Amino acid sequence: MAAPAIGSTRPEGVETIPIIDFGSQYAQLIARRVREAGAFSVLVAPNVDLEELRSLNPAGLILSGGPASIDDEGAPKCDPGVFELGVPVLGICYGMQLGCHMLGATIDRAESREYGRSRLIIESPEGLFEGLPSDMTVWMSHGDQVTDIPATFQVLASTDTCPAAAVMHAEKRFYGLQFHPEVTHTPHGVDLLRNFLYEVCGCRGTWRMADFMEAQCRSIPALVGNRRVICGLSGGVDSSVVAALLARAIGDRLTCIFVDNGLLRKNERQLVETTFRDHFDIDLRTVDASAEFLEDLKGVEDPQEKRRLIGHRFIDVFRNAADEVASDGGDPVHFLAQGTLYPDVIESGQGHAGTAANIKLHHNVGGLPEELGFELIEPLRDLFKDEVRRLGEVLGLPSHVVWRHPFPGPGLAVRVLGDIRPERLDLLRECDEIVLDEIVSANLYRSTNQVFAVLLPVKSVGVMGDGRTYDSVVAVRAVETQDFMTADWARIPYDVLAMISNRIINEVKGVNRVVYDISSKPPATIEWE
């Protein structure tokens, strides 16, 4: 069995804000907001040990919201000792109710559940509300609220239906907010969180990506020593940043393996080879296994079966390539580098406090199995996607790589609906290139999060010149999203869509109809398969 994954090492002196997650749908968003404000954040479980919290040397602590009520059986609780750590604590929604309850207040069902925007009146502007409007809009989502408040508490703000919408326990340095400052529906929420970090906790904004990079460039060589590392390179943002970081940290002790599965976008292989072999001078091994992948997929239409076959073949190809690297002589290959990100760690249920040992494997290297026998290096496992892009910029990766839209692990196999044949793949590649070319030309690439073409398994009647055609239909998909958990279809200007449609029909033989997908996620998914 493979050894536990090696996590990242945070730079010395970075101010850390642990967030105790009580099941809030916004927990990751709180963590992102804290990091955006210049402090490092980490999600921890409600049962986190106090000594573990102390070991993080926290500048402050946040108790997240959650779906439970305080008096529910099995409602999550944390150790009351968090109020004895000597650092400020901010409770949000359920976190406020729990903190107030632990410090002697009463929590009751609200007369009317408050959900949506509310008008907040600030009664005490010092500290948490420093410099904010005395009358501001906030986003509420609660059925319980704090009622009987001991004299040790001070009410900081209220709404028409919530007399204690924000409170403070001065002796324990506990602050409670019944609303959600982390969501965009609370316009001054980010300012409020910054006040907690800087005015209340005394943070200085020491979380910098350049410092993170330097810390990694010290810790990775110390870990690797004279041993070698292989990295599965897909051409996506995550694996590209991992490869660039390791190249800087350990130089020629890194070997990258790029598998051409025959399901790539147009000129994808050349882009990867030019970027990493020429620009970064990395030992890059390209394996052309397109014939094997396409043979496996012949006649297969079910998307899940496509994924299964591609995954199995990828593992076999990567294992053989890794064996060849190991047989080259020199130092043995001991480590496998992966582009696992913090959301992957969190979603696995193992990510609290950054101490996860057995995390889900990231799609960048195809979900490689433990029996390969490598020790994992996951230098990005503390980072969110936007932070990975910033790290890529610090490392000097080209902008077209850093800001590249996501591409599915199975490649075009899940964008060619139905049977996978070389001619259908080539047709989609031409369409997809036109779509991206026009999106870039219209300066829409950065404002959209994923844009691509899909080849549908249907044909339609058309007229070209004086003749009747019966050709393929292509769908264009463009979405905007913050976290890819939900997404809305992008409002691409009609003239851009018209240009895309005209070019595809005129330039790509075999297509006579283009449609635009206006489905949001949910209920639809971003990819069609």
Short mmCIF file of C-alpha atoms in Angstrom, two decimals:
data_model
loop_
_atom_site.label_atom_id
_atom_site.label_comp_id
_atom_site.label_asym_id
_atom_site.label_seq_id
_atom_site.Cartn_x
_atom_site.Cartn_y
_atom_site.Cartn_z
CA MET A 1 0.00 0.00 0.00
CA ALA A 2 1.23 3.49 -0.79
CA ALA A 3 2.45 5.70 1.97
CA PRO A 4 0.28 8.60 3.12
CA ALA A 5 0.20 11.69 0.98
CA ILE A 6 2.67 14.43 1.73
CA GLY A 7 0.85 17.71 2.27
CA SER A 8 2.13 21.20 1.81
CA THR A 9 4.09 23.23 4.31
CA ARG A 10 2.83 26.72 5.02
CA PRO A 11 5.38 29.52 5.19
CA GLU A 12 6.64 30.42 8.64
CA GLY A 13 4.88 33.36 10.26
CA VAL A 14 1.67 33.01 8.25
CA GLU A 15 -1.37 34.06 10.26
CA THR A 16 -3.82 31.17 10.44
CA ILE A 17 -7.59 31.31 11.04
CA PRO A 18 -9.04 27.85 11.71
CA ILE A 19 -12.70 27.52 10.74
CA ILE A 20 -14.71 24.95 12.67
CA ASP A 21 -17.12 23.58 10.08
CA PHE A 22 -20.55 22.62 11.43
CA GLY A 23 -21.81 21.54 8.01
CA SER A 24 -22.34 24.92 6.39
CA GLN A 25 -22.83 25.03 2.64
CA TYR A 26 -20.72 28.21 2.79
CA ALA A 27 -17.77 26.83 4.79
CA GLN A 28 -15.41 26.78 1.79
CA LEU A 29 -16.55 30.28 0.90
CA ILE A 30 -15.63 31.54 4.38
CA ALA A 31 -12.19 29.99 3.96
CA ARG A 32 -11.76 31.66 0.58
CA ARG A 33 -12.83 35.06 1.91
CA VAL A 34 -10.30 34.86 4.74
CA ARG A 35 -7.50 33.97 2.34
CA GLU A 36 -8.50 36.71 -0.07
CA ALA A 37 -8.16 39.12 2.85
CA GLY A 38 -4.56 38.05 3.46
CA ALA A 39 -4.73 35.43 6.24
CA PHE A 40 -4.41 31.68 5.84
CA SER A 41 -7.52 29.62 6.64
CA VAL A 42 -8.07 25.94 7.25
CA LEU A 43 -11.28 23.98 7.86
CA VAL A 44 -11.35 21.76 10.93
CA ALA A 45 -13.92 19.32 12.28
CA PRO A 46 -16.16 20.17 15.26
CA ASN A 47 -14.39 17.50 17.32
CA VAL A 48 -10.97 19.02 16.68
CA ASP A 49 -8.63 18.64 19.64
CA LEU A 50 -7.66 21.85 21.44
CA GLU A 51 -3.98 20.93 21.23
CA GLU A 52 -4.33 20.59 17.48
CA LEU A 53 -5.84 24.06 17.33
CA ARG A 54 -3.01 25.45 19.46
CA SER A 55 -0.46 23.81 17.16
CA LEU A 56 -1.84 25.93 14.31
CA ASN A 57 -0.90 29.05 16.31
CA PRO A 58 -4.22 30.70 15.39
CA ALA A 59 -4.66 34.45 15.21
CA GLY A 60 -8.40 33.94 15.57
CA LEU A 61 -11.10 31.34 15.14
CA ILE A 62 -14.35 31.16 13.17
CA LEU A 63 -17.36 28.97 13.95
CA SER A 64 -19.28 28.34 10.72
CA GLY A 65 -22.99 28.06 10.15
CA GLY A 66 -24.79 24.76 9.75
CA PRO A 67 -28.20 23.19 9.17
CA ALA A 68 -28.79 21.94 12.73
CA SER A 69 -30.54 23.55 15.70
CA ILE A 70 -28.75 23.71 19.04
CA ASP A 71 -31.24 21.40 20.74
CA ASP A 72 -31.34 18.80 17.95
CA GLU A 73 -30.22 15.34 18.94
CA GLY A 74 -26.70 14.89 17.65
CA ALA A 75 -26.28 18.59 16.83
CA PRO A 76 -22.56 19.27 16.31
CA LYS A 77 -20.70 20.91 19.18
CA CYS A 78 -17.13 21.97 19.73
CA ASP A 79 -14.97 21.98 22.84
CA PRO A 80 -15.93 24.97 25.06
CA GLY A 81 -12.20 25.39 25.57
CA VAL A 82 -12.04 27.25 22.26
CA PHE A 83 -13.03 30.33 24.26
CA GLU A 84 -9.97 29.84 26.48
CA LEU A 85 -7.42 29.84 23.66
CA GLY A 86 -6.85 33.55 24.12
CA VAL A 87 -7.81 34.51 20.56
CA PRO A 88 -10.96 36.19 19.19
CA VAL A 89 -13.75 33.88 18.03
CA LEU A 90 -16.33 34.80 15.38
CA GLY A 91 -19.54 32.76 15.23
CA ILE A 92 -21.65 32.88 12.06
CA CYS A 93 -25.32 31.83 12.14
CA TYR A 94 -25.29 28.39 13.87
CA GLY A 95 -21.78 29.25 15.07
CA MET A 96 -23.19 32.35 16.77
CA GLN A 97 -26.01 30.40 18.37
CA LEU A 98 -23.65 27.69 19.62
CA GLY A 99 -21.15 30.21 21.01
CA CYS A 100 -23.86 32.23 22.73
CA HIS A 101 -25.41 29.06 24.15
CA MET A 102 -22.06 27.92 25.56
CA LEU A 103 -21.57 31.35 27.13
CA GLY A 104 -24.96 31.44 28.87
CA ALA A 105 -27.48 32.82 26.37
CA THR A 106 -30.78 31.22 25.42
CA ILE A 107 -31.57 30.06 21.89
CA ASP A 108 -35.20 29.81 20.80
CA ARG A 109 -37.13 29.23 17.61
CA ALA A 110 -37.71 32.53 15.85
CA GLU A 111 -41.30 33.69 15.52
CA SER A 112 -40.76 33.87 11.77
CA ARG A 113 -37.95 32.20 9.87
CA GLU A 114 -35.73 34.84 8.31
CA TYR A 115 -34.37 33.97 4.89
CA GLY A 116 -33.02 36.45 2.37
CA ARG A 117 -31.97 40.07 2.52
CA SER A 118 -32.57 42.07 5.69
CA ARG A 119 -31.81 45.62 6.83
CA LEU A 120 -29.18 45.66 9.59
CA ILE A 121 -28.96 48.62 11.97
CA ILE A 122 -25.56 49.06 13.61
CA GLU A 123 -25.75 50.08 17.26
CA SER A 124 -22.04 49.87 18.14
CA PRO A 125 -19.67 50.55 15.24
CA GLU A 126 -16.33 50.03 17.00
CA GLY A 127 -14.19 47.03 16.07
CA LEU A 128 -16.20 44.60 13.97
CA PHE A 129 -18.27 47.28 12.21
CA GLU A 130 -15.53 49.92 12.05
CA GLY A 131 -15.96 52.13 8.98
CA LEU A 132 -19.12 50.37 7.77
CA PRO A 133 -22.47 52.05 7.07
CA SER A 134 -24.81 52.35 10.05
CA ASP A 135 -27.59 50.87 7.93
CA MET A 136 -26.61 47.98 5.64
CA THR A 137 -28.09 44.99 3.79
CA VAL A 138 -27.23 41.50 5.05
CA TRP A 139 -28.20 37.96 4.06
CA MET A 140 -30.14 35.99 6.68
CA SER A 141 -30.83 32.25 6.74
CA HIS A 142 -32.03 31.00 10.13
CA GLY A 143 -34.96 29.58 12.04
CA ASP A 144 -33.45 30.02 15.52
CA GLN A 145 -32.09 33.10 17.19
CA VAL A 146 -30.49 34.31 20.42
CA THR A 147 -33.09 35.61 22.89
CA ASP A 148 -32.22 35.79 26.59
CA ILE A 149 -28.80 37.45 26.58
CA PRO A 150 -26.77 37.76 29.82
CA ALA A 151 -25.34 41.11 30.84
CA THR A 152 -21.90 39.86 29.79
CA PHE A 153 -23.00 40.32 26.16
CA GLN A 154 -23.37 43.53 24.20
CA VAL A 155 -25.72 43.81 21.23
CA LEU A 156 -23.87 45.30 18.26
CA ALA A 157 -26.60 45.27 15.60
CA SER A 158 -30.21 44.28 15.00
CA THR A 159 -32.85 43.81 12.31
CA ASP A 160 -36.62 44.28 12.49
CA THR A 161 -37.15 40.62 13.34
CA CYS A 162 -33.85 39.80 15.07
CA PRO A 163 -33.03 42.05 18.07
CA ALA A 164 -29.60 40.42 18.49
CA ALA A 165 -28.33 40.10 14.92
CA ALA A 166 -24.75 40.77 16.05
CA VAL A 167 -23.37 40.44 19.58
CA MET A 168 -20.09 40.57 21.48
CA HIS A 169 -18.90 38.92 24.69
CA ALA A 170 -16.07 41.26 25.60
CA GLU A 171 -14.53 39.10 28.32
CA LYS A 172 -14.26 36.00 26.09
CA ARG A 173 -13.60 38.02 22.89
CA PHE A 174 -16.48 36.23 21.20
CA TYR A 175 -18.40 37.88 18.36
CA GLY A 176 -21.59 36.49 16.88
CA LEU A 177 -23.32 37.27 13.57
CA GLN A 178 -26.78 35.91 12.82
CA PHE A 179 -26.28 36.72 9.12
CA HIS A 180 -23.77 35.49 6.54
CA PRO A 181 -20.97 37.99 5.78
CA GLU A 182 -19.23 35.60 3.39
CA VAL A 183 -21.89 35.65 0.64
CA THR A 184 -22.11 38.28 -2.06
CA HIS A 185 -25.68 39.06 -0.95
CA THR A 186 -24.12 40.85 2.05
CA PRO A 187 -22.45 43.75 0.18
CA HIS A 188 -20.17 44.82 3.04
CA GLY A 189 -19.56 41.29 4.29
CA VAL A 190 -15.99 41.15 3.02
CA ASP A 191 -15.24 44.44 4.81
CA LEU A 192 -16.71 43.01 8.00
CA LEU A 193 -14.51 39.89 7.78
CA ARG A 194 -11.48 42.10 7.14
CA ASN A 195 -12.37 44.06 10.28
CA PHE A 196 -12.45 40.81 12.24
CA LEU A 197 -9.03 39.85 10.89
CA TYR A 198 -7.30 43.22 11.17
CA GLU A 199 -9.16 45.25 13.81
CA VAL A 200 -10.07 42.41 16.16
CA CYS A 201 -7.44 39.68 15.59
CA GLY A 202 -4.58 42.04 14.76
CA CYS A 203 -3.61 40.26 11.54
CA ARG A 204 -1.09 41.87 9.22
CA GLY A 205 -1.95 40.12 5.93
CA THR A 206 0.99 37.72 5.70
CA TRP A 207 -0.55 35.12 3.37
CA ARG A 208 1.33 35.65 0.08
CA MET A 209 1.65 33.21 -2.80
CA ALA A 210 5.32 34.06 -3.38
CA ASP A 211 6.03 33.06 0.23
CA PHE A 212 4.11 29.82 -0.27
CA MET A 213 6.22 29.05 -3.33
CA GLU A 214 9.47 29.70 -1.47
CA ALA A 215 8.35 27.51 1.42
CA GLN A 216 7.60 24.68 -1.01
CA CYS A 217 10.96 25.13 -2.70
CA ARG A 218 12.59 24.55 0.69
CA SER A 219 10.41 21.70 1.96
CA ILE A 220 10.16 19.59 -1.22
CA PRO A 221 13.96 19.17 -1.73
CA ALA A 222 14.35 18.36 1.97
CA LEU A 223 11.75 15.62 1.57
CA VAL A 224 12.91 14.24 -1.78
CA GLY A 225 16.64 14.23 -1.18
CA ASN A 226 18.40 12.45 -4.07
CA ARG A 227 15.35 10.45 -5.05
CA ARG A 228 13.29 11.02 -8.19
CA VAL A 229 9.73 12.21 -8.66
CA ILE A 230 7.31 11.50 -11.50
CA CYS A 231 4.36 13.73 -12.29
CA GLY A 232 1.35 12.89 -14.42
CA LEU A 233 1.01 15.94 -16.67
CA SER A 234 -2.36 16.50 -18.34
CA GLY A 235 -1.93 20.05 -19.63
CA GLY A 236 -4.57 21.34 -17.22
CA VAL A 237 -3.92 24.10 -14.73
CA ASP A 238 -3.40 21.94 -11.63
CA SER A 239 -0.91 19.45 -13.04
CA SER A 240 0.88 22.22 -14.95
CA VAL A 241 1.41 24.26 -11.77
CA VAL A 242 2.60 21.16 -9.89
CA ALA A 243 5.09 20.41 -12.66
CA ALA A 244 6.40 23.99 -12.76
CA LEU A 245 6.71 24.12 -8.96
CA LEU A 246 8.59 20.83 -8.77
CA ALA A 247 10.83 21.84 -11.66
CA ARG A 248 11.84 24.92 -9.70
CA ALA A 249 12.23 22.96 -6.45
CA ILE A 250 14.13 19.83 -7.57
CA GLY A 251 15.17 20.41 -11.20
CA ASP A 252 16.29 17.26 -13.03
CA ARG A 253 15.03 14.94 -10.30
CA LEU A 254 11.57 15.44 -11.85
CA THR A 255 10.20 13.46 -14.79
CA CYS A 256 6.78 14.29 -16.22
CA ILE A 257 4.66 11.77 -18.10
CA PHE A 258 2.13 13.01 -20.64
CA VAL A 259 -0.26 10.44 -22.10
CA ASP A 260 -1.71 11.18 -25.54
CA ASN A 261 -4.97 9.22 -25.43
CA GLY A 262 -6.22 10.37 -28.81
CA LEU A 263 -9.02 12.29 -27.09
CA LEU A 264 -7.25 15.63 -26.76
CA ARG A 265 -8.16 19.03 -28.13
CA LYS A 266 -6.56 20.25 -31.33
CA ASN A 267 -2.79 20.84 -30.93
CA GLU A 268 -2.99 19.90 -27.24
CA ARG A 269 0.07 17.65 -27.36
CA GLN A 270 2.19 20.28 -29.09
CA LEU A 271 1.14 22.90 -26.52
CA VAL A 272 2.18 20.72 -23.59
CA GLU A 273 5.49 19.72 -25.15
CA THR A 274 6.38 23.28 -26.15
CA THR A 275 5.49 24.71 -22.73
CA PHE A 276 7.25 22.18 -20.55
CA ARG A 277 10.02 20.66 -22.61
CA ASP A 278 11.14 23.89 -24.25
CA HIS A 279 10.07 26.68 -21.84
CA PHE A 280 10.81 24.92 -18.53
CA ASP A 281 13.41 22.40 -19.76
CA ILE A 282 11.61 19.55 -17.98
CA ASP A 283 12.29 15.86 -18.61
CA LEU A 284 8.97 15.17 -20.34
CA ARG A 285 8.08 11.70 -21.59
CA THR A 286 5.20 11.68 -24.07
CA VAL A 287 3.43 8.35 -24.52
CA ASP A 288 1.28 8.02 -27.63
CA ALA A 289 -1.36 5.48 -26.69
CA SER A 290 -4.13 6.90 -28.88
CA ALA A 291 -4.55 3.68 -30.87
CA GLU A 292 -5.09 1.63 -27.70
CA PHE A 293 -7.60 4.08 -26.21
CA LEU A 294 -9.61 4.37 -29.43
CA GLU A 295 -9.67 0.60 -29.87
CA ASP A 296 -11.07 0.23 -26.34
CA LEU A 297 -13.82 2.74 -27.11
CA LYS A 298 -14.89 1.32 -30.46
CA GLY A 299 -18.66 0.88 -30.47
CA VAL A 300 -19.08 2.10 -26.86
CA GLU A 301 -21.80 4.72 -26.34
CA ASP A 302 -22.52 4.62 -22.60
CA PRO A 303 -20.66 7.55 -20.92
CA GLN A 304 -19.90 5.66 -17.70
CA GLU A 305 -18.45 2.75 -19.65
CA LYS A 306 -16.34 5.22 -21.62
CA ARG A 307 -14.96 6.64 -18.37
CA ARG A 308 -14.28 3.17 -16.95
CA LEU A 309 -12.40 2.00 -20.04
CA ILE A 310 -10.39 5.20 -20.28
CA GLY A 311 -9.46 5.03 -16.59
CA HIS A 312 -8.28 1.43 -16.79
CA ARG A 313 -6.25 2.00 -19.93
CA PHE A 314 -4.70 5.16 -18.47
CA ILE A 315 -3.52 3.28 -15.39
CA ASP A 316 -1.91 0.57 -17.51
CA VAL A 317 -0.20 3.09 -19.79
CA PHE A 318 1.02 5.22 -16.89
CA ARG A 319 2.32 2.16 -15.00
CA ASN A 320 4.34 1.05 -18.02
CA ALA A 321 5.71 4.56 -18.54
CA ALA A 322 6.67 4.80 -14.86
CA ASP A 323 8.45 1.44 -15.09
CA GLU A 324 10.45 2.72 -18.07
CA VAL A 325 11.48 5.82 -16.13
CA ALA A 326 12.55 3.63 -13.20
CA SER A 327 14.55 1.34 -15.51
CA ASP A 328 16.53 4.23 -16.98
CA GLY A 329 19.10 3.91 -14.25
CA GLY A 330 20.28 6.52 -11.83
CA ASP A 331 18.32 7.36 -8.70
CA PRO A 332 15.15 5.32 -8.07
CA VAL A 333 11.70 6.81 -8.58
CA HIS A 334 10.15 7.12 -5.14
CA PHE A 335 7.47 9.83 -5.36
CA LEU A 336 4.38 10.56 -7.44
CA ALA A 337 3.30 14.20 -7.63
CA GLN A 338 -0.37 15.07 -8.01
CA GLY A 339 -2.42 18.23 -8.35
CA THR A 340 -4.84 17.57 -5.50
CA LEU A 341 -6.48 20.81 -4.33
CA TYR A 342 -8.01 21.78 -1.00
CA PRO A 343 -11.63 21.28 -2.18
CA ASP A 344 -10.69 17.70 -3.14
CA VAL A 345 -9.36 17.13 0.37
CA ILE A 346 -12.44 18.67 1.97
CA GLU A 347 -14.89 16.72 -0.19
CA SER A 348 -13.14 13.48 0.73
CA GLY A 349 -14.11 14.13 4.36
CA GLN A 350 -10.45 13.91 5.38
CA GLY A 351 -9.26 17.46 5.01
CA HIS A 352 -9.79 19.01 8.42
CA ALA A 353 -6.74 20.78 9.81
CA GLY A 354 -4.63 19.65 6.87
CA THR A 355 -3.87 16.31 8.52
CA ALA A 356 -5.53 14.03 5.96
CA ALA A 357 -3.66 10.86 5.15
CA ASN A 358 -5.98 9.00 2.78
CA ILE A 359 -7.51 11.45 0.35
CA LYS A 360 -9.32 10.85 -2.90
CA LEU A 361 -7.01 10.82 -5.89
CA HIS A 362 -7.26 13.77 -8.23
CA HIS A 363 -8.32 13.29 -11.84
CA ASN A 364 -5.15 14.93 -13.18
CA VAL A 365 -3.34 11.59 -13.09
CA GLY A 366 -6.36 9.46 -13.76
CA GLY A 367 -7.00 8.26 -10.21
CA LEU A 368 -3.83 6.21 -10.01
CA PRO A 369 -4.10 3.22 -7.64
CA GLU A 370 -2.13 2.69 -4.46
CA GLU A 371 -0.48 -0.48 -5.75
CA LEU A 372 1.81 1.61 -7.93
CA GLY A 373 3.77 1.92 -4.71
CA PHE A 374 4.80 5.57 -4.85
CA GLU A 375 4.71 8.01 -1.99
CA LEU A 376 2.48 10.93 -2.89
CA ILE A 377 3.58 14.55 -3.04
CA GLU A 378 0.63 16.96 -3.15
CA PRO A 379 2.04 20.48 -2.87
CA LEU A 380 -1.26 22.19 -3.81
CA ARG A 381 -3.45 20.39 -1.29
CA ASP A 382 -3.83 23.53 0.85
CA LEU A 383 -4.89 25.73 -2.10
CA PHE A 384 -8.11 26.71 -3.84
CA LYS A 385 -8.30 26.93 -7.63
CA ASP A 386 -7.88 30.70 -7.80
CA GLU A 387 -4.81 30.43 -5.57
CA VAL A 388 -3.35 27.77 -7.87
CA ARG A 389 -3.72 30.19 -10.78
CA ARG A 390 -1.93 32.90 -8.78
CA LEU A 391 0.85 30.44 -7.97
CA GLY A 392 1.13 29.63 -11.67
CA GLU A 393 1.63 33.31 -12.42
CA VAL A 394 4.31 33.57 -9.72
CA LEU A 395 6.07 30.54 -11.26
CA GLY A 396 6.07 32.19 -14.69
CA LEU A 397 3.67 29.88 -16.48
CA PRO A 398 2.21 31.41 -19.66
CA SER A 399 -1.17 33.06 -19.15
CA HIS A 400 -2.85 30.75 -21.66
CA VAL A 401 -1.93 27.84 -19.37
CA VAL A 402 -2.67 29.55 -16.06
CA TRP A 403 -6.13 30.73 -17.13
CA ARG A 404 -7.08 27.69 -19.16
CA HIS A 405 -10.62 26.43 -18.80
CA PRO A 406 -11.08 22.97 -17.25
CA PHE A 407 -10.98 19.96 -19.55
CA PRO A 408 -12.56 16.63 -18.51
CA GLY A 409 -10.28 13.72 -17.63
CA PRO A 410 -11.84 11.46 -20.32
CA GLY A 411 -11.27 14.25 -22.84
CA LEU A 412 -13.40 14.51 -25.95
CA ALA A 413 -14.86 11.05 -25.30
CA VAL A 414 -17.55 12.73 -23.17
CA ARG A 415 -18.07 15.56 -25.63
CA VAL A 416 -18.60 13.26 -28.60
CA LEU A 417 -21.96 11.83 -27.63
CA GLY A 418 -22.46 8.31 -28.86
CA ASP A 419 -19.91 6.26 -30.76
CA ILE A 420 -16.26 7.40 -30.69
CA ARG A 421 -14.68 7.37 -34.14
CA PRO A 422 -11.58 9.26 -35.35
CA GLU A 423 -13.55 11.25 -37.93
CA ARG A 424 -16.09 12.38 -35.30
CA LEU A 425 -13.26 13.43 -32.96
CA ASP A 426 -11.61 15.42 -35.74
CA LEU A 427 -14.89 17.12 -36.58
CA LEU A 428 -15.40 18.18 -32.95
CA ARG A 429 -11.81 19.42 -32.66
CA GLU A 430 -12.37 21.80 -35.56
CA CYS A 431 -15.64 23.07 -34.07
CA ASP A 432 -14.16 23.48 -30.61
CA GLU A 433 -11.22 25.47 -31.94
CA ILE A 434 -13.59 27.88 -33.69
CA VAL A 435 -15.67 28.31 -30.51
CA LEU A 436 -12.62 29.13 -28.38
CA ASP A 437 -11.10 31.33 -31.08
CA GLU A 438 -14.21 33.53 -31.19
CA ILE A 439 -14.59 33.62 -27.39
CA VAL A 440 -10.98 34.79 -27.05
CA SER A 441 -11.37 37.30 -29.88
CA ALA A 442 -14.43 38.77 -28.14
CA ASN A 443 -12.43 39.08 -24.90
CA LEU A 444 -14.84 36.71 -23.12
CA TYR A 445 -12.45 33.92 -22.11
CA ARG A 446 -11.63 35.30 -18.66
CA SER A 447 -15.26 36.24 -17.92
CA THR A 448 -16.47 32.72 -18.66
CA ASN A 449 -15.34 29.64 -16.74
CA GLN A 450 -15.85 26.86 -19.24
CA VAL A 451 -16.68 27.05 -22.95
CA PHE A 452 -16.71 24.14 -25.38
CA ALA A 453 -18.46 22.40 -28.25
CA VAL A 454 -20.36 19.11 -28.06
CA LEU A 455 -21.03 16.79 -31.00
CA LEU A 456 -24.55 15.42 -30.70
CA PRO A 457 -25.55 11.91 -31.84
CA VAL A 458 -28.25 13.31 -34.15
CA LYS A 459 -28.44 14.72 -37.65
CA SER A 460 -30.70 17.37 -39.11
CA VAL A 461 -31.85 18.52 -42.52
CA GLY A 462 -30.27 21.62 -43.96
CA VAL A 463 -29.80 23.49 -47.22
CA MET A 464 -26.41 24.51 -48.59
CA GLY A 465 -26.36 26.17 -51.97
CA ASP A 466 -29.10 24.50 -53.96
CA GLY A 467 -28.72 21.13 -52.28
CA ARG A 468 -30.23 19.34 -49.32
CA THR A 469 -27.91 18.26 -46.51
CA TYR A 470 -28.36 15.80 -43.68
CA ASP A 471 -25.50 16.49 -41.32
CA SER A 472 -24.43 16.66 -37.68
CA VAL A 473 -25.62 19.03 -34.96
CA VAL A 474 -23.13 20.77 -32.66
CA ALA A 475 -24.07 22.30 -29.31
CA VAL A 476 -22.11 25.17 -27.77
CA ARG A 477 -21.86 25.27 -23.97
CA ALA A 478 -20.62 28.30 -21.98
CA VAL A 479 -20.99 28.68 -18.22
CA GLU A 480 -20.12 31.08 -15.43
CA THR A 481 -19.41 29.73 -11.96
CA GLN A 482 -17.42 30.40 -8.80
CA ASP A 483 -16.97 26.86 -7.55
CA PHE A 484 -18.27 24.51 -10.32
CA MET A 485 -20.72 23.08 -7.78
CA THR A 486 -23.37 25.30 -9.35
CA ALA A 487 -23.20 27.17 -12.65
CA ASP A 488 -25.27 29.46 -14.81
CA TRP A 489 -25.21 29.58 -18.59
CA ALA A 490 -23.21 32.51 -19.91
CA ARG A 491 -25.04 35.31 -21.71
CA ILE A 492 -22.78 35.36 -24.76
CA PRO A 493 -23.68 38.30 -27.07
CA TYR A 494 -25.78 37.32 -30.06
CA ASP A 495 -23.25 38.63 -32.55
CA VAL A 496 -20.56 36.38 -31.07
CA LEU A 497 -22.88 33.36 -31.18
CA ALA A 498 -23.78 34.24 -34.76
CA MET A 499 -20.11 34.35 -35.73
CA ILE A 500 -19.46 30.98 -34.05
CA SER A 501 -22.43 29.39 -35.82
CA ASN A 502 -21.54 30.85 -39.23
CA ARG A 503 -17.92 29.79 -39.02
CA ILE A 504 -18.67 26.24 -37.88
CA ILE A 505 -21.28 25.65 -40.59
CA ASN A 506 -19.14 27.24 -43.31
CA GLU A 507 -15.74 25.86 -42.29
CA VAL A 508 -16.45 22.42 -40.83
CA LYS A 509 -17.68 19.91 -43.37
CA GLY A 510 -20.38 17.69 -41.91
CA VAL A 511 -22.14 20.23 -39.65
CA ASN A 512 -25.27 22.10 -40.73
CA ARG A 513 -26.77 23.20 -37.41
CA VAL A 514 -25.42 24.85 -34.23
CA VAL A 515 -27.45 25.18 -31.01
CA TYR A 516 -26.67 27.01 -27.76
CA ASP A 517 -27.16 25.32 -24.37
CA ILE A 518 -29.03 27.61 -21.92
CA SER A 519 -29.26 25.09 -19.04
CA SER A 520 -27.99 25.91 -15.56
CA LYS A 521 -26.44 23.53 -13.03
CA PRO A 522 -28.54 22.21 -11.38
CA PRO A 523 -30.59 20.65 -12.86
CA ALA A 524 -28.20 20.11 -15.77
CA THR A 525 -24.49 19.36 -15.42
CA ILE A 526 -21.73 21.43 -17.00
CA GLU A 527 -20.54 18.58 -19.22
CA TRP A 528 -23.14 16.75 -21.28
CA GLU A 529 -21.89 13.32 -20.22
#
